[in-house]
Short mmCIF file of C-alpha atoms and ligand atoms in Angstrom, two decimals:
data_model
loop_
_atom_site.label_atom_id
_atom_site.label_comp_id
_atom_site.label_asym_id
_atom_site.label_seq_id
_atom_site.Cartn_x
_atom_site.Cartn_y
_atom_site.Cartn_z
CA MET A 1 -38.00 -2.76 -26.22
CA PRO A 2 -34.41 -1.97 -25.96
CA SER A 3 -34.71 1.23 -28.00
CA SER A 4 -37.38 2.64 -25.90
CA GLY A 5 -35.09 1.68 -22.52
CA LEU A 6 -32.30 3.67 -24.42
CA ILE A 7 -34.22 6.80 -25.16
CA ASN A 8 -35.74 6.45 -21.59
CA GLN A 9 -32.03 6.58 -20.21
CA VAL A 10 -31.05 9.35 -22.70
CA SER A 11 -33.91 11.27 -21.50
CA HIS A 12 -33.24 10.48 -17.76
CA LYS A 13 -29.49 11.56 -18.31
CA LEU A 14 -30.63 14.55 -20.03
CA ALA A 15 -33.16 15.52 -17.12
CA VAL A 16 -30.23 15.07 -14.87
CA ALA A 17 -28.08 17.22 -16.61
CA CYS A 18 -30.54 20.01 -16.82
CA LEU A 19 -31.21 19.60 -13.00
CA CYS A 20 -27.44 19.96 -12.38
CA LEU A 21 -27.12 22.88 -14.73
CA TRP A 22 -29.79 24.65 -13.15
CA PHE A 23 -28.73 23.90 -9.57
CA GLY A 24 -25.11 25.08 -10.68
CA LEU A 25 -26.78 28.57 -12.07
CA MET A 26 -28.49 28.74 -8.39
CA THR A 27 -25.30 27.82 -6.50
CA GLY A 28 -22.59 29.64 -8.43
CA CYS A 29 -20.59 27.91 -11.45
CA GLY A 30 -16.99 27.22 -11.28
CA ASP A 31 -16.97 26.92 -7.43
CA THR A 32 -13.23 26.77 -6.63
CA SER A 33 -13.44 26.35 -2.93
CA THR A 34 -11.77 23.14 -1.38
CA GLU A 35 -14.63 22.83 1.17
CA ALA A 36 -16.88 19.57 1.17
CA GLY A 37 -19.36 19.83 -1.55
CA SER A 38 -17.33 21.45 -4.08
CA ASP A 39 -16.67 20.19 -7.74
CA ARG A 40 -13.18 19.57 -7.12
CA LEU A 41 -12.16 16.13 -7.14
CA THR A 42 -10.60 15.11 -3.77
CA VAL A 43 -8.55 12.22 -3.12
CA VAL A 44 -8.11 11.07 0.67
CA CYS A 45 -5.02 8.91 1.13
CA THR A 46 -3.89 6.99 4.25
CA THR A 47 0.01 7.01 4.47
CA THR A 48 2.69 9.61 3.52
CA MET A 49 4.02 7.31 0.86
CA ILE A 50 0.34 6.90 -0.83
CA ALA A 51 -0.49 10.62 -0.75
CA ASP A 52 2.98 11.31 -2.42
CA LEU A 53 1.96 8.75 -4.95
CA ALA A 54 -1.25 10.46 -5.47
CA LYS A 55 0.06 13.87 -6.14
CA ASN A 56 2.33 12.47 -8.60
CA LEU A 57 -0.61 11.32 -10.40
CA VAL A 58 -3.01 14.46 -10.48
CA GLY A 59 -3.07 17.94 -11.78
CA ASP A 60 -3.48 21.22 -9.69
CA ASP A 61 -7.04 20.79 -10.09
CA VAL A 62 -7.27 17.76 -7.92
CA GLN A 63 -7.11 18.05 -3.91
CA VAL A 64 -4.93 15.31 -2.39
CA ILE A 65 -5.40 14.87 1.44
CA GLY A 66 -2.97 12.64 3.55
CA ILE A 67 -4.60 11.49 6.84
CA MET A 68 -1.46 10.30 8.49
CA LYS A 69 1.22 13.01 9.02
CA THR A 70 4.95 12.87 8.81
CA GLY A 71 6.60 10.18 11.20
CA GLU A 72 3.02 8.63 12.23
CA ASP A 73 3.07 5.16 12.70
CA PRO A 74 0.35 3.35 10.73
CA HIS A 75 -0.06 0.54 12.73
CA VAL A 76 -0.88 2.30 15.76
CA TYR A 77 -2.78 5.39 14.08
CA ASP A 78 -4.80 7.11 16.54
CA VAL A 79 -7.85 8.15 14.66
CA ARG A 80 -8.76 11.99 14.58
CA PRO A 81 -12.32 13.05 14.80
CA ARG A 82 -12.39 14.50 11.28
CA ASP A 83 -11.12 11.41 9.70
CA ALA A 84 -14.49 10.07 9.20
CA GLN A 85 -16.03 13.38 7.56
CA MET A 86 -12.69 13.62 5.36
CA ILE A 87 -13.28 10.13 4.13
CA ALA A 88 -17.28 10.76 3.41
CA ASP A 89 -16.31 13.79 1.47
CA ALA A 90 -13.95 11.59 -0.88
CA ASP A 91 -14.29 10.86 -4.39
CA VAL A 92 -11.43 8.43 -4.13
CA VAL A 93 -9.88 6.56 -1.06
CA LEU A 94 -6.31 5.17 -1.51
CA MET A 95 -5.08 3.02 0.99
CA ASN A 96 -2.38 0.25 1.55
CA GLY A 97 -4.52 -2.69 3.15
CA LEU A 98 -3.13 -5.98 4.45
CA HIS A 99 -4.22 -4.58 7.71
CA LEU A 100 -1.59 -1.89 7.76
CA GLU A 101 -4.33 0.84 8.58
CA SER A 102 -5.91 -1.32 11.16
CA THR A 103 -7.29 1.45 13.20
CA LEU A 104 -8.75 3.24 10.13
CA GLU A 105 -10.07 0.29 8.44
CA HIS A 106 -13.76 0.27 9.95
CA ILE A 107 -13.80 4.19 9.54
CA ILE A 108 -13.39 3.98 5.68
CA GLU A 109 -15.91 0.99 5.66
CA ASN A 110 -18.48 3.00 7.29
CA ASN A 111 -18.22 6.26 5.71
CA ALA A 112 -16.31 5.94 2.16
CA GLU A 113 -20.24 5.43 0.82
CA GLN A 114 -19.44 7.38 -2.37
CA ALA A 115 -15.81 6.76 -2.95
CA VAL A 116 -13.83 4.52 -4.95
CA VAL A 117 -11.93 2.81 -2.31
CA VAL A 118 -8.70 1.15 -3.14
CA ARG A 119 -6.53 -1.23 -1.10
CA LEU A 120 -3.37 -0.89 -3.42
CA ALA A 121 -1.27 -3.69 -1.95
CA GLU A 122 -4.06 -6.31 -2.35
CA ASP A 123 -3.51 -7.31 -5.93
CA ASP A 124 -2.82 -10.84 -7.59
CA ARG A 125 0.70 -9.17 -8.89
CA ILE A 126 1.83 -8.66 -5.37
CA ALA A 127 3.18 -12.02 -3.65
CA THR A 128 2.65 -11.44 -0.38
CA LEU A 129 5.25 -12.49 2.38
CA GLY A 130 4.21 -13.98 5.73
CA SER A 131 5.18 -12.88 9.08
CA GLU A 132 7.49 -15.12 11.21
CA THR A 133 5.59 -13.84 14.53
CA LYS A 134 2.12 -13.81 13.57
CA GLU A 135 0.95 -16.69 11.79
CA GLY A 136 -1.30 -16.25 8.85
CA ALA A 137 -0.65 -12.38 8.81
CA PRO A 138 0.69 -11.03 5.68
CA ASP A 139 3.31 -8.41 5.50
CA PRO A 140 1.94 -4.89 4.56
CA HIS A 141 5.05 -3.32 3.66
CA CYS A 142 5.09 -4.02 0.21
CA TRP A 143 5.94 -0.63 -0.91
CA PHE A 144 9.53 -1.36 -0.30
CA ASN A 145 9.60 -3.71 -3.62
CA ILE A 146 9.55 -0.87 -6.18
CA GLU A 147 7.94 -3.40 -8.68
CA TYR A 148 5.25 -3.59 -6.21
CA PHE A 149 5.11 0.02 -5.64
CA LYS A 150 4.83 0.34 -9.76
CA VAL A 151 1.37 -1.98 -9.02
CA TYR A 152 0.22 0.58 -6.74
CA THR A 153 0.83 3.44 -9.27
CA GLU A 154 -1.15 1.39 -11.67
CA ARG A 155 -4.13 0.72 -9.42
CA ALA A 156 -4.05 4.54 -8.17
CA CYS A 157 -4.45 5.61 -11.74
CA ASP A 158 -7.38 3.34 -12.35
CA ALA A 159 -9.11 4.55 -9.38
CA LEU A 160 -8.56 8.14 -10.55
CA ILE A 161 -9.89 7.10 -14.11
CA ALA A 162 -12.92 5.32 -12.33
CA ALA A 163 -13.97 8.49 -10.36
CA ASP A 164 -12.87 11.31 -13.15
CA PRO A 165 -13.12 9.55 -16.77
CA ASP A 166 -13.23 12.52 -18.42
CA ASN A 167 -9.35 13.36 -17.49
CA ALA A 168 -8.23 9.76 -18.10
CA GLU A 169 -5.52 10.67 -20.78
CA ALA A 170 -3.94 13.04 -18.29
CA TYR A 171 -4.02 10.49 -15.27
CA LYS A 172 -2.57 7.98 -18.11
CA GLU A 173 0.14 10.41 -19.23
CA ARG A 174 1.50 11.09 -15.67
CA THR A 175 1.19 7.55 -14.68
CA VAL A 176 3.48 6.60 -17.66
CA ALA A 177 5.98 9.13 -16.72
CA TYR A 178 5.96 8.14 -12.96
CA LEU A 179 6.39 4.55 -13.73
CA ALA A 180 9.75 5.61 -15.74
CA GLU A 181 10.97 7.63 -12.74
CA LEU A 182 10.48 4.30 -10.51
CA ASP A 183 12.31 2.25 -13.16
CA THR A 184 15.26 4.72 -12.65
CA LEU A 185 14.88 4.47 -8.86
CA GLN A 186 14.89 0.58 -8.75
CA ALA A 187 17.96 0.43 -11.15
CA TYR A 188 19.68 2.97 -8.88
CA VAL A 189 19.04 0.63 -5.90
CA VAL A 190 20.20 -2.39 -7.73
CA GLU A 191 23.39 -0.66 -8.94
CA GLN A 192 24.19 0.46 -5.36
CA LEU A 193 23.65 -2.67 -3.60
CA ASP A 194 25.78 -4.58 -6.04
CA THR A 195 28.95 -2.87 -4.63
CA VAL A 196 28.24 -4.45 -1.36
CA PRO A 197 29.79 -8.14 -1.04
CA GLN A 198 27.16 -10.84 -0.53
CA ASP A 199 28.33 -11.76 2.86
CA GLN A 200 28.26 -8.59 4.24
CA ARG A 201 24.27 -7.86 3.37
CA VAL A 202 22.62 -8.13 6.48
CA ILE A 203 20.99 -5.83 8.55
CA VAL A 204 18.99 -5.25 11.65
CA THR A 205 16.10 -2.82 12.01
CA SER A 206 13.58 -1.94 14.84
CA HIS A 207 10.39 -3.51 13.40
CA ASP A 208 10.30 -6.04 10.28
CA ALA A 209 9.38 -3.38 7.35
CA PHE A 210 12.11 -4.30 5.26
CA GLN A 211 11.37 -7.80 4.23
CA TYR A 212 10.07 -6.68 0.78
CA PHE A 213 13.14 -4.71 0.05
CA GLY A 214 15.59 -7.42 1.09
CA LYS A 215 14.02 -10.15 -0.87
CA ARG A 216 13.99 -8.01 -4.06
CA TYR A 217 17.50 -6.53 -3.67
CA GLY A 218 19.35 -9.30 -1.71
CA VAL A 219 19.86 -8.06 1.65
CA GLU A 220 19.00 -10.15 4.75
CA VAL A 221 16.94 -8.34 7.29
CA LEU A 222 16.47 -9.01 10.98
CA ALA A 223 14.11 -7.21 13.21
CA VAL A 224 13.54 -6.40 16.70
CA ILE A 225 9.84 -7.24 16.32
CA GLY A 226 7.72 -8.49 13.67
CA ILE A 227 5.56 -6.70 11.01
CA SER A 228 3.23 -4.68 13.25
CA THR A 229 4.64 -2.00 15.93
CA GLU A 230 1.54 -3.31 18.01
CA GLN A 231 3.32 -5.84 19.31
CA GLN A 232 5.95 -6.06 22.45
CA PRO A 233 9.36 -7.42 22.09
CA ARG A 234 9.72 -10.60 24.23
CA PRO A 235 13.19 -10.70 26.27
CA GLN A 236 14.06 -14.17 24.44
CA ASP A 237 13.55 -12.99 20.91
CA ILE A 238 15.78 -10.10 21.86
CA ALA A 239 18.57 -12.33 23.06
CA ALA A 240 18.29 -14.61 20.00
CA LEU A 241 18.76 -11.63 17.88
CA GLU A 242 22.05 -10.61 19.98
CA ALA A 243 23.50 -13.65 19.26
CA LYS A 244 22.55 -13.77 15.54
CA VAL A 245 24.19 -10.35 15.27
CA ALA A 246 27.47 -11.49 17.08
CA ASP A 247 27.39 -14.66 15.07
CA ARG A 248 26.79 -12.98 11.57
CA GLY A 249 29.02 -10.18 12.47
CA VAL A 250 26.45 -7.84 11.59
CA LYS A 251 27.91 -4.21 10.70
CA ALA A 252 25.02 -1.91 10.86
CA LEU A 253 22.09 -1.85 12.89
CA PHE A 254 19.06 0.85 12.07
CA ILE A 255 16.69 2.87 14.11
CA GLU A 256 13.57 4.05 12.16
CA THR A 257 11.68 7.44 12.29
CA SER A 258 8.10 6.07 13.02
CA VAL A 259 8.47 3.71 15.54
CA SER A 260 8.69 4.07 19.38
CA ARG A 261 11.58 4.87 21.42
CA THR A 262 11.58 2.00 23.26
CA LEU A 263 12.10 -0.15 20.12
CA ASN A 264 14.99 2.20 19.00
CA ASP A 265 16.51 2.00 22.30
CA ILE A 266 16.78 -1.82 21.97
CA VAL A 267 18.37 -1.29 18.56
CA LYS A 268 20.95 0.86 20.40
CA LYS A 269 21.57 -1.58 22.92
CA LEU A 270 22.15 -4.48 20.68
CA ALA A 271 24.67 -2.23 18.85
CA ASP A 272 26.41 -1.36 22.33
CA HIS A 273 26.63 -5.00 23.05
CA SER A 274 27.89 -6.37 19.79
CA GLY A 275 30.19 -3.49 18.90
CA ALA A 276 28.20 -2.85 15.82
CA ALA A 277 27.60 0.77 14.56
CA ILE A 278 24.18 2.57 14.36
CA GLY A 279 23.92 2.65 10.35
CA GLY A 280 21.48 5.89 10.87
CA THR A 281 17.70 6.33 10.86
CA LEU A 282 16.02 4.48 8.00
CA TYR A 283 12.22 5.82 6.85
CA SER A 284 9.90 2.77 7.10
CA ASP A 285 6.08 3.53 7.49
CA SER A 286 6.29 7.25 6.85
CA LEU A 287 8.30 9.84 4.69
CA GLY A 288 10.42 12.46 6.28
CA ASP A 289 9.52 16.17 6.32
CA PRO A 290 8.02 17.46 3.11
CA ASP A 291 10.97 19.98 2.73
CA THR A 292 13.58 17.24 3.12
CA ASP A 293 15.25 14.87 0.62
CA ALA A 294 13.13 11.93 2.17
CA GLY A 295 9.96 13.93 1.72
CA THR A 296 8.80 11.69 -1.33
CA TYR A 297 8.88 7.91 -1.98
CA ILE A 298 11.55 8.35 -4.32
CA GLY A 299 13.76 10.24 -2.11
CA MET A 300 13.08 7.98 0.90
CA VAL A 301 14.05 5.01 -1.11
CA ARG A 302 17.05 6.57 -2.01
CA HIS A 303 17.84 8.11 1.18
CA ASN A 304 17.56 4.14 2.89
CA THR A 305 19.48 2.64 0.15
CA ASP A 306 22.60 5.13 0.51
CA LEU A 307 22.65 4.77 4.21
CA ILE A 308 22.40 0.99 4.04
CA VAL A 309 25.21 0.73 1.25
CA LYS A 310 27.18 3.02 3.26
CA ALA A 311 27.09 1.20 6.35
CA LEU A 312 27.49 -2.14 4.73
CA SER A 313 30.44 -1.04 2.68
CA GLN A 314 32.76 -0.41 5.79
CA PRO A 315 35.71 -2.64 5.98
ZN1 LIG B 401 5.62 -0.98 9.96
#
């Protein structure tokens, strides 16, 4: 009978609750330690952008841990021995997906048994771009389209609510506030780029992280290598790019913080040969230091936008 099933379920829940209460008394209630096994909700994030996003959605009572540190390249992230344990202890794991975290993927699959795991970029609302150099591989850098980062935000909110439904209202409130900040950011990017004449909107970067930005905000992006930094640039690609830079009269080439020196050196050489300027350093796959303007996602996008607009606006 359905009613007896319900009663059984209720009595089972009561028994579990009593057991938890008893166990809580034995181990000390209200344990606020941050160690594994504490009651504090723990959210583990792969990239620095995602960790910043999570921090905007949670209160002080939730612990947000970022696996990657400032300046680390997610494509070739060197897994640390502590990562597996951190993932095993997590209540929520937020990752980009689309193979951005190729070295962490199986560690998460094997260890995140208790956690709600969400691949934020793998969503029907996100139309992925392909790679020119790697057939069939989707471009994972969706966070540079702010509309798509809003999808990340909504999905992160859903994950937090799934893991901690008692605080759903608080997560929803913070999400609404952060989405409004992202709207303001997007209006700023559009307004700034509108000041650059259409035929000057072309940039060169070290690796191909800015296609979503370029497509959404109207900038043509040329890169030394494709969507993953695992690849090595081929001499014929560099020669072709150099010809394009000369042909299009590209005004600015950019280096990036999270890629190898070799790649950035190629950009510098291209600038030397073509007479174009180095427009500065863009943040692509990692935020800047926490105490700098580019230490948040919003700050990073503003930094990149300001730098691109300044470089492209030169007469
Ligand atoms: Zn990248």
